[in-house]
mmCIF file of N, CA, C and O in Angstrom:
data_model
loop_
_atom_site.group_PDB
_atom_site.id
_atom_site.type_symbol
_atom_site.label_atom_id
_atom_site.label_comp_id
_atom_site.label_asym_id
_atom_site.label_seq_id
_atom_site.Cartn_x
_atom_site.Cartn_y
_atom_site.Cartn_z
ATOM 1 N N MET A 1 0.853 -1.182 0.000
ATOM 2 C CA MET A 1 0.000 0.000 0.000
ATOM 3 C C MET A 1 0.894 1.239 0.000
ATOM 4 O O MET A 1 1.783 1.362 0.833
ATOM 5 N N ASP A 2 0.652 2.134 -0.926
ATOM 6 C CA ASP A 2 1.424 3.368 -1.009
ATOM 7 C C ASP A 2 0.776 4.461 -0.165
ATOM 8 O O ASP A 2 -0.446 4.589 -0.133
ATOM 9 N N ALA A 3 1.623 5.234 0.477
ATOM 10 C CA ALA A 3 1.150 6.369 1.273
ATOM 11 C C ALA A 3 0.815 7.528 0.340
ATOM 12 O O ALA A 3 1.509 7.751 -0.656
ATOM 13 N N PRO A 4 -0.235 8.290 0.644
ATOM 14 C CA PRO A 4 -0.545 9.483 -0.149
ATOM 15 C C PRO A 4 0.608 10.486 -0.094
ATOM 16 O O PRO A 4 1.464 10.428 0.802
ATOM 17 N N GLU A 5 0.601 11.406 -1.025
ATOM 18 C CA GLU A 5 1.653 12.420 -1.114
ATOM 19 C C GLU A 5 1.874 13.108 0.229
ATOM 20 O O GLU A 5 0.923 13.551 0.880
ATOM 21 N N GLY A 6 3.144 13.147 0.660
ATOM 22 C CA GLY A 6 3.511 13.834 1.891
ATOM 23 C C GLY A 6 3.373 12.996 3.152
ATOM 24 O O GLY A 6 3.769 13.423 4.227
ATOM 25 N N TRP A 7 2.807 11.818 3.040
ATOM 26 C CA TRP A 7 2.591 10.938 4.181
ATOM 27 C C TRP A 7 3.636 9.834 4.166
ATOM 28 O O TRP A 7 4.135 9.455 3.115
ATOM 29 N N ALA A 8 3.949 9.291 5.340
ATOM 30 C CA ALA A 8 4.895 8.187 5.457
ATOM 31 C C ALA A 8 4.246 7.064 6.260
ATOM 32 O O ALA A 8 3.389 7.305 7.114
ATOM 33 N N LEU A 9 4.664 5.845 5.965
ATOM 34 C CA LEU A 9 4.218 4.697 6.751
ATOM 35 C C LEU A 9 5.169 4.513 7.921
ATOM 36 O O LEU A 9 6.381 4.602 7.756
ATOM 37 N N GLU A 10 4.630 4.274 9.098
ATOM 38 C CA GLU A 10 5.463 4.018 10.267
ATOM 39 C C GLU A 10 5.078 2.694 10.890
ATOM 40 O O GLU A 10 4.039 2.128 10.572
ATOM 41 N N ASP A 11 5.924 2.225 11.776
ATOM 42 C CA ASP A 11 5.635 1.049 12.585
ATOM 43 C C ASP A 11 5.258 -0.156 11.723
ATOM 44 O O ASP A 11 4.241 -0.802 11.944
ATOM 45 N N GLY A 12 6.089 -0.418 10.703
ATOM 46 C CA GLY A 12 5.836 -1.572 9.857
ATOM 47 C C GLY A 12 4.567 -1.482 9.042
ATOM 48 O O GLY A 12 3.953 -2.493 8.728
ATOM 49 N N GLY A 13 4.145 -0.269 8.717
ATOM 50 C CA GLY A 13 2.938 -0.077 7.917
ATOM 51 C C GLY A 13 1.662 -0.025 8.718
ATOM 52 O O GLY A 13 0.576 -0.070 8.159
ATOM 53 N N LYS A 14 1.773 0.113 10.035
ATOM 54 C CA LYS A 14 0.576 0.138 10.877
ATOM 55 C C LYS A 14 -0.063 1.514 10.989
ATOM 56 O O LYS A 14 -1.166 1.644 11.505
ATOM 57 N N ALA A 15 0.630 2.561 10.512
ATOM 58 C CA ALA A 15 0.068 3.912 10.617
ATOM 59 C C ALA A 15 0.641 4.813 9.528
ATOM 60 O O ALA A 15 1.769 4.619 9.073
ATOM 61 N N LEU A 16 -0.155 5.793 9.126
ATOM 62 C CA LEU A 16 0.297 6.875 8.255
ATOM 63 C C LEU A 16 0.614 8.065 9.139
ATOM 64 O O LEU A 16 -0.159 8.379 10.060
ATOM 65 N N VAL A 17 1.726 8.741 8.882
ATOM 66 C CA VAL A 17 2.100 9.898 9.695
ATOM 67 C C VAL A 17 2.455 11.076 8.800
ATOM 68 O O VAL A 17 2.936 10.916 7.676
ATOM 69 N N ARG A 18 2.195 12.260 9.331
ATOM 70 C CA ARG A 18 2.525 13.491 8.618
ATOM 71 C C ARG A 18 2.529 14.646 9.604
ATOM 72 O O ARG A 18 1.721 14.703 10.528
ATOM 73 N N THR A 19 3.432 15.601 9.364
ATOM 74 C CA THR A 19 3.465 16.849 10.113
ATOM 75 C C THR A 19 3.178 17.983 9.151
ATOM 76 O O THR A 19 3.747 18.034 8.056
ATOM 77 N N LEU A 20 2.293 18.879 9.557
ATOM 78 C CA LEU A 20 1.988 20.073 8.775
ATOM 79 C C LEU A 20 2.278 21.298 9.622
ATOM 80 O O LEU A 20 1.997 21.304 10.831
ATOM 81 N N LYS A 21 2.826 22.324 8.996
ATOM 82 C CA LYS A 21 3.118 23.575 9.701
ATOM 83 C C LYS A 21 2.332 24.713 9.067
ATOM 84 O O LYS A 21 2.156 24.757 7.855
ATOM 85 N N PHE A 22 1.908 25.626 9.921
ATOM 86 C CA PHE A 22 1.090 26.752 9.501
ATOM 87 C C PHE A 22 1.714 28.061 9.969
ATOM 88 O O PHE A 22 2.693 28.048 10.712
ATOM 89 N N LYS A 23 1.117 29.157 9.549
ATOM 90 C CA LYS A 23 1.652 30.479 9.887
ATOM 91 C C LYS A 23 1.647 30.720 11.390
ATOM 92 O O LYS A 23 2.588 31.280 11.945
ATOM 93 N N ASP A 24 0.567 30.306 12.051
ATOM 94 C CA ASP A 24 0.437 30.572 13.485
ATOM 95 C C ASP A 24 -0.599 29.628 14.085
ATOM 96 O O ASP A 24 -1.149 28.758 13.397
ATOM 97 N N PHE A 25 -0.865 29.797 15.356
ATOM 98 C CA PHE A 25 -1.803 28.951 16.081
ATOM 99 C C PHE A 25 -3.205 29.012 15.484
ATOM 100 O O PHE A 25 -3.857 27.981 15.302
ATOM 101 N N SER A 26 -3.672 30.213 15.162
ATOM 102 C CA SER A 26 -5.035 30.357 14.637
ATOM 103 C C SER A 26 -5.217 29.614 13.323
ATOM 104 O O SER A 26 -6.250 28.970 13.102
ATOM 105 N N GLU A 27 -4.230 29.693 12.460
ATOM 106 C CA GLU A 27 -4.316 28.990 11.179
ATOM 107 C C GLU A 27 -4.333 27.473 11.406
ATOM 108 O O GLU A 27 -5.112 26.749 10.783
ATOM 109 N N ALA A 28 -3.480 26.988 12.288
ATOM 110 C CA ALA A 28 -3.432 25.553 12.589
ATOM 111 C C ALA A 28 -4.747 25.086 13.209
ATOM 112 O O ALA A 28 -5.288 24.035 12.843
ATOM 113 N N PHE A 29 -5.293 25.873 14.123
ATOM 114 C CA PHE A 29 -6.531 25.490 14.797
ATOM 115 C C PHE A 29 -7.705 25.509 13.829
ATOM 116 O O PHE A 29 -8.570 24.621 13.862
ATOM 117 N N GLY A 30 -7.765 26.503 12.958
ATOM 118 C CA GLY A 30 -8.820 26.557 11.944
ATOM 119 C C GLY A 30 -8.768 25.342 11.033
ATOM 120 O O GLY A 30 -9.800 24.740 10.697
ATOM 121 N N PHE A 31 -7.556 24.967 10.619
ATOM 122 C CA PHE A 31 -7.364 23.776 9.798
ATOM 123 C C PHE A 31 -7.869 22.534 10.538
ATOM 124 O O PHE A 31 -8.606 21.723 9.979
ATOM 125 N N LEU A 32 -7.504 22.390 11.804
ATOM 126 C CA LEU A 32 -7.954 21.231 12.587
ATOM 127 C C LEU A 32 -9.473 21.195 12.719
ATOM 128 O O LEU A 32 -10.073 20.117 12.715
ATOM 129 N N SER A 33 -10.091 22.349 12.815
ATOM 130 C CA SER A 33 -11.552 22.398 12.891
ATOM 131 C C SER A 33 -12.176 21.852 11.613
ATOM 132 O O SER A 33 -13.160 21.095 11.657
ATOM 133 N N ARG A 34 -11.605 22.202 10.465
ATOM 134 C CA ARG A 34 -12.111 21.690 9.186
ATOM 135 C C ARG A 34 -11.885 20.179 9.083
ATOM 136 O O ARG A 34 -12.755 19.446 8.602
ATOM 137 N N VAL A 35 -10.728 19.707 9.537
ATOM 138 C CA VAL A 35 -10.454 18.267 9.547
ATOM 139 C C VAL A 35 -11.455 17.557 10.456
ATOM 140 O O VAL A 35 -11.985 16.497 10.115
ATOM 141 N N ALA A 36 -11.744 18.134 11.617
ATOM 142 C CA ALA A 36 -12.679 17.519 12.564
ATOM 143 C C ALA A 36 -14.072 17.376 11.953
ATOM 144 O O ALA A 36 -14.728 16.336 12.131
ATOM 145 N N LEU A 37 -14.528 18.383 11.238
ATOM 146 C CA LEU A 37 -15.846 18.307 10.596
ATOM 147 C C LEU A 37 -15.878 17.197 9.558
ATOM 148 O O LEU A 37 -16.841 16.427 9.481
ATOM 149 N N TYR A 38 -14.829 17.090 8.754
ATOM 150 C CA TYR A 38 -14.758 16.029 7.762
ATOM 151 C C TYR A 38 -14.720 14.663 8.451
ATOM 152 O O TYR A 38 -15.445 13.735 8.077
ATOM 153 N N ALA A 39 -13.869 14.519 9.459
ATOM 154 C CA ALA A 39 -13.692 13.238 10.143
ATOM 155 C C ALA A 39 -14.993 12.778 10.796
ATOM 156 O O ALA A 39 -15.314 11.579 10.782
ATOM 157 N N GLU A 40 -15.739 13.700 11.350
ATOM 158 C CA GLU A 40 -17.005 13.345 11.983
ATOM 159 C C GLU A 40 -17.988 12.807 10.948
ATOM 160 O O GLU A 40 -18.648 11.796 11.173
ATOM 161 N N LYS A 41 -18.066 13.459 9.784
ATOM 162 C CA LYS A 41 -18.956 12.986 8.721
ATOM 163 C C LYS A 41 -18.512 11.622 8.196
ATOM 164 O O LYS A 41 -19.342 10.783 7.857
ATOM 165 N N ALA A 42 -17.194 11.416 8.114
ATOM 166 C CA ALA A 42 -16.652 10.158 7.603
ATOM 167 C C ALA A 42 -16.657 9.063 8.673
ATOM 168 O O ALA A 42 -16.408 7.903 8.360
ATOM 169 N N ASP A 43 -16.921 9.441 9.901
ATOM 170 C CA ASP A 43 -16.893 8.526 11.048
ATOM 171 C C ASP A 43 -15.551 7.803 11.147
ATOM 172 O O ASP A 43 -15.480 6.593 11.369
ATOM 173 N N HIS A 44 -14.483 8.559 10.933
ATOM 174 C CA HIS A 44 -13.122 8.030 11.068
ATOM 175 C C HIS A 44 -12.265 9.163 11.609
ATOM 176 O O HIS A 44 -12.073 10.172 10.935
ATOM 177 N N HIS A 45 -11.782 9.015 12.816
ATOM 178 C CA HIS A 45 -11.179 10.129 13.539
ATOM 179 C C HIS A 45 -9.672 9.959 13.665
ATOM 180 O O HIS A 45 -9.205 8.902 14.085
ATOM 181 N N PRO A 46 -8.909 10.997 13.324
ATOM 182 C CA PRO A 46 -7.449 10.900 13.365
ATOM 183 C C PRO A 46 -6.892 11.077 14.768
ATOM 184 O O PRO A 46 -7.506 11.722 15.618
ATOM 185 N N GLU A 47 -5.721 10.501 14.980
ATOM 186 C CA GLU A 47 -4.921 10.845 16.157
ATOM 187 C C GLU A 47 -4.104 12.065 15.742
ATOM 188 O O GLU A 47 -3.532 12.092 14.649
ATOM 189 N N PHE A 48 -4.066 13.086 16.593
ATOM 190 C CA PHE A 48 -3.243 14.248 16.261
ATOM 191 C C PHE A 48 -2.778 14.939 17.533
ATOM 192 O O PHE A 48 -3.385 14.811 18.589
ATOM 193 N N THR A 49 -1.687 15.674 17.382
ATOM 194 C CA THR A 49 -1.246 16.606 18.416
ATOM 195 C C THR A 49 -1.031 17.936 17.725
ATOM 196 O O THR A 49 -0.686 17.998 16.537
ATOM 197 N N SER A 50 -1.242 18.982 18.471
ATOM 198 C CA SER A 50 -1.072 20.323 17.929
ATOM 199 C C SER A 50 -0.272 21.155 18.920
ATOM 200 O O SER A 50 -0.618 21.227 20.097
ATOM 201 N N VAL A 51 0.807 21.729 18.422
ATOM 202 C CA VAL A 51 1.641 22.618 19.227
ATOM 203 C C VAL A 51 1.858 23.891 18.421
ATOM 204 O O VAL A 51 2.522 23.856 17.378
ATOM 205 N N TRP A 52 1.264 24.954 18.864
ATOM 206 C CA TRP A 52 1.289 26.266 18.248
ATOM 207 C C TRP A 52 0.964 26.202 16.764
ATOM 208 O O TRP A 52 -0.196 26.179 16.397
ATOM 209 N N ASN A 53 1.953 26.164 15.874
ATOM 210 C CA ASN A 53 1.670 26.198 14.434
ATOM 211 C C ASN A 53 1.872 24.838 13.764
ATOM 212 O O ASN A 53 1.804 24.734 12.549
ATOM 213 N N ARG A 54 2.108 23.797 14.543
ATOM 214 C CA ARG A 54 2.414 22.475 13.991
ATOM 215 C C ARG A 54 1.321 21.482 14.381
ATOM 216 O O ARG A 54 0.873 21.448 15.520
ATOM 217 N N VAL A 55 0.933 20.655 13.395
ATOM 218 C CA VAL A 55 -0.031 19.589 13.647
ATOM 219 C C VAL A 55 0.599 18.284 13.183
ATOM 220 O O VAL A 55 1.040 18.172 12.034
ATOM 221 N N ASP A 56 0.665 17.306 14.089
ATOM 222 C CA ASP A 56 1.200 15.983 13.784
ATOM 223 C C ASP A 56 0.037 14.993 13.743
ATOM 224 O O ASP A 56 -0.742 14.923 14.696
ATOM 225 N N PHE A 57 -0.053 14.250 12.642
ATOM 226 C CA PHE A 57 -1.112 13.255 12.479
ATOM 227 C C PHE A 57 -0.542 11.850 12.524
ATOM 228 O O PHE A 57 0.571 11.603 12.045
ATOM 229 N N ARG A 58 -1.331 10.936 13.052
ATOM 230 C CA ARG A 58 -1.062 9.496 12.973
ATOM 231 C C ARG A 58 -2.401 8.842 12.673
ATOM 232 O O ARG A 58 -3.342 8.920 13.470
ATOM 233 N N LEU A 59 -2.501 8.219 11.493
ATOM 234 C CA LEU A 59 -3.747 7.606 11.061
ATOM 235 C C LEU A 59 -3.598 6.094 11.054
ATOM 236 O O LEU A 59 -2.663 5.551 10.449
ATOM 237 N N THR A 60 -4.529 5.419 11.697
ATOM 238 C CA THR A 60 -4.561 3.967 11.711
ATOM 239 C C THR A 60 -5.983 3.523 12.012
ATOM 240 O O THR A 60 -6.754 4.275 12.614
ATOM 241 N N SER A 61 -6.308 2.322 11.584
ATOM 242 C CA SER A 61 -7.612 1.735 11.913
ATOM 243 C C SER A 61 -7.365 0.703 13.000
ATOM 244 O O SER A 61 -6.914 -0.410 12.718
ATOM 245 N N HIS A 62 -7.627 1.087 14.221
ATOM 246 C CA HIS A 62 -7.329 0.231 15.365
ATOM 247 C C HIS A 62 -8.020 -1.125 15.259
ATOM 248 O O HIS A 62 -7.423 -2.155 15.574
ATOM 249 N N ASP A 63 -9.270 -1.110 14.793
ATOM 250 C CA ASP A 63 -10.014 -2.365 14.711
ATOM 251 C C ASP A 63 -9.433 -3.324 13.676
ATOM 252 O O ASP A 63 -9.618 -4.533 13.769
ATOM 253 N N ALA A 64 -8.709 -2.788 12.689
ATOM 254 C CA ALA A 64 -8.095 -3.621 11.646
ATOM 255 C C ALA A 64 -6.617 -3.889 11.931
ATOM 256 O O ALA A 64 -5.982 -4.660 11.224
ATOM 257 N N GLY A 65 -6.061 -3.203 12.911
ATOM 258 C CA GLY A 65 -4.660 -3.410 13.262
ATOM 259 C C GLY A 65 -3.665 -2.752 12.333
ATOM 260 O O GLY A 65 -2.505 -3.140 12.283
ATOM 261 N N GLY A 66 -4.109 -1.757 11.600
ATOM 262 C CA GLY A 66 -3.188 -1.058 10.701
ATOM 263 C C GLY A 66 -3.911 -0.131 9.744
ATOM 264 O O GLY A 66 -5.069 0.222 9.954
ATOM 265 N N VAL A 67 -3.217 0.239 8.683
ATOM 266 C CA VAL A 67 -3.733 1.190 7.700
ATOM 267 C C VAL A 67 -4.743 0.498 6.783
ATOM 268 O O VAL A 67 -4.489 -0.601 6.278
ATOM 269 N N THR A 68 -5.879 1.160 6.595
ATOM 270 C CA THR A 68 -6.913 0.663 5.683
ATOM 271 C C THR A 68 -7.239 1.759 4.671
ATOM 272 O O THR A 68 -6.709 2.875 4.751
ATOM 273 N N ASP A 69 -8.151 1.437 3.767
ATOM 274 C CA ASP A 69 -8.599 2.432 2.781
ATOM 275 C C ASP A 69 -9.179 3.668 3.464
ATOM 276 O O ASP A 69 -9.068 4.774 2.939
ATOM 277 N N ARG A 70 -9.785 3.493 4.623
ATOM 278 C CA ARG A 70 -10.359 4.642 5.346
ATOM 279 C C ARG A 70 -9.261 5.627 5.746
ATOM 280 O O ARG A 70 -9.461 6.840 5.700
ATOM 281 N N ASP A 71 -8.094 5.099 6.132
ATOM 282 C CA ASP A 71 -6.971 5.971 6.501
ATOM 283 C C ASP A 71 -6.413 6.688 5.277
ATOM 284 O O ASP A 71 -6.086 7.871 5.342
ATOM 285 N N ILE A 72 -6.316 5.968 4.171
ATOM 286 C CA ILE A 72 -5.836 6.571 2.924
ATOM 287 C C ILE A 72 -6.772 7.706 2.517
ATOM 288 O O ILE A 72 -6.319 8.813 2.188
ATOM 289 N N LYS A 73 -8.072 7.455 2.554
ATOM 290 C CA LYS A 73 -9.049 8.489 2.184
ATOM 291 C C LYS A 73 -8.981 9.676 3.128
ATOM 292 O O LYS A 73 -9.086 10.829 2.697
ATOM 293 N N LEU A 74 -8.795 9.429 4.424
ATOM 294 C CA LEU A 74 -8.689 10.525 5.380
ATOM 295 C C LEU A 74 -7.416 11.333 5.124
ATOM 296 O O LEU A 74 -7.444 12.562 5.158
ATOM 297 N N ALA A 75 -6.311 10.661 4.843
ATOM 298 C CA ALA A 75 -5.057 11.362 4.541
ATOM 299 C C ALA A 75 -5.222 12.227 3.294
ATOM 300 O O ALA A 75 -4.771 13.381 3.259
ATOM 301 N N GLU A 76 -5.869 11.687 2.269
ATOM 302 C CA GLU A 76 -6.104 12.466 1.044
ATOM 303 C C GLU A 76 -7.001 13.668 1.326
ATOM 304 O O GLU A 76 -6.774 14.761 0.802
ATOM 305 N N ALA A 77 -8.008 13.489 2.171
ATOM 306 C CA ALA A 77 -8.888 14.603 2.540
ATOM 307 C C ALA A 77 -8.115 15.660 3.324
ATOM 308 O O ALA A 77 -8.294 16.864 3.096
ATOM 309 N N ILE A 78 -7.253 15.238 4.239
ATOM 310 C CA ILE A 78 -6.434 16.187 5.003
ATOM 311 C C ILE A 78 -5.539 16.986 4.050
ATOM 312 O O ILE A 78 -5.420 18.211 4.189
ATOM 313 N N ASN A 79 -4.975 16.327 3.051
ATOM 314 C CA ASN A 79 -4.173 17.037 2.051
ATOM 315 C C ASN A 79 -5.018 18.098 1.343
ATOM 316 O O ASN A 79 -4.571 19.233 1.160
ATOM 317 N N ARG A 80 -6.231 17.706 0.922
ATOM 318 C CA ARG A 80 -7.109 18.669 0.230
ATOM 319 C C ARG A 80 -7.452 19.847 1.133
ATOM 320 O O ARG A 80 -7.429 21.005 0.701
ATOM 321 N N ILE A 81 -7.806 19.550 2.383
ATOM 322 C CA ILE A 81 -8.176 20.619 3.325
ATOM 323 C C ILE A 81 -7.000 21.567 3.532
ATOM 324 O O ILE A 81 -7.175 22.774 3.663
ATOM 325 N N ALA A 82 -5.781 21.008 3.540
ATOM 326 C CA ALA A 82 -4.579 21.828 3.719
ATOM 327 C C ALA A 82 -4.172 22.547 2.433
ATOM 328 O O ALA A 82 -3.253 23.367 2.437
ATOM 329 N N GLY A 83 -4.855 22.227 1.321
ATOM 330 C CA GLY A 83 -4.513 22.867 0.055
ATOM 331 C C GLY A 83 -3.282 22.275 -0.611
ATOM 332 O O GLY A 83 -2.596 22.956 -1.368
ATOM 333 N N ILE A 84 -3.037 21.018 -0.338
ATOM 334 C CA ILE A 84 -1.858 20.341 -0.896
ATOM 335 C C ILE A 84 -2.276 19.507 -2.085
ATOM 336 O O ILE A 84 -3.239 18.817 -2.073
#
């Protein structure tokens, strides 16, 4: 399985990871709000941490024990939301 643009596989392919940086806290938080709305509709929620202008994502399907099509689609949506 190939990772979407800008994403990397970690932990033997069990998760997709990516770090995104923004101008400031407000821009990062606004972006996360848009991701949250998408994730809620898709019923697939990302693991993330946010520190000021940086957002770190880790996507995995816990019930499947690794990366699934749902994670790939969420990563692609996050790229679109970020304008990538």
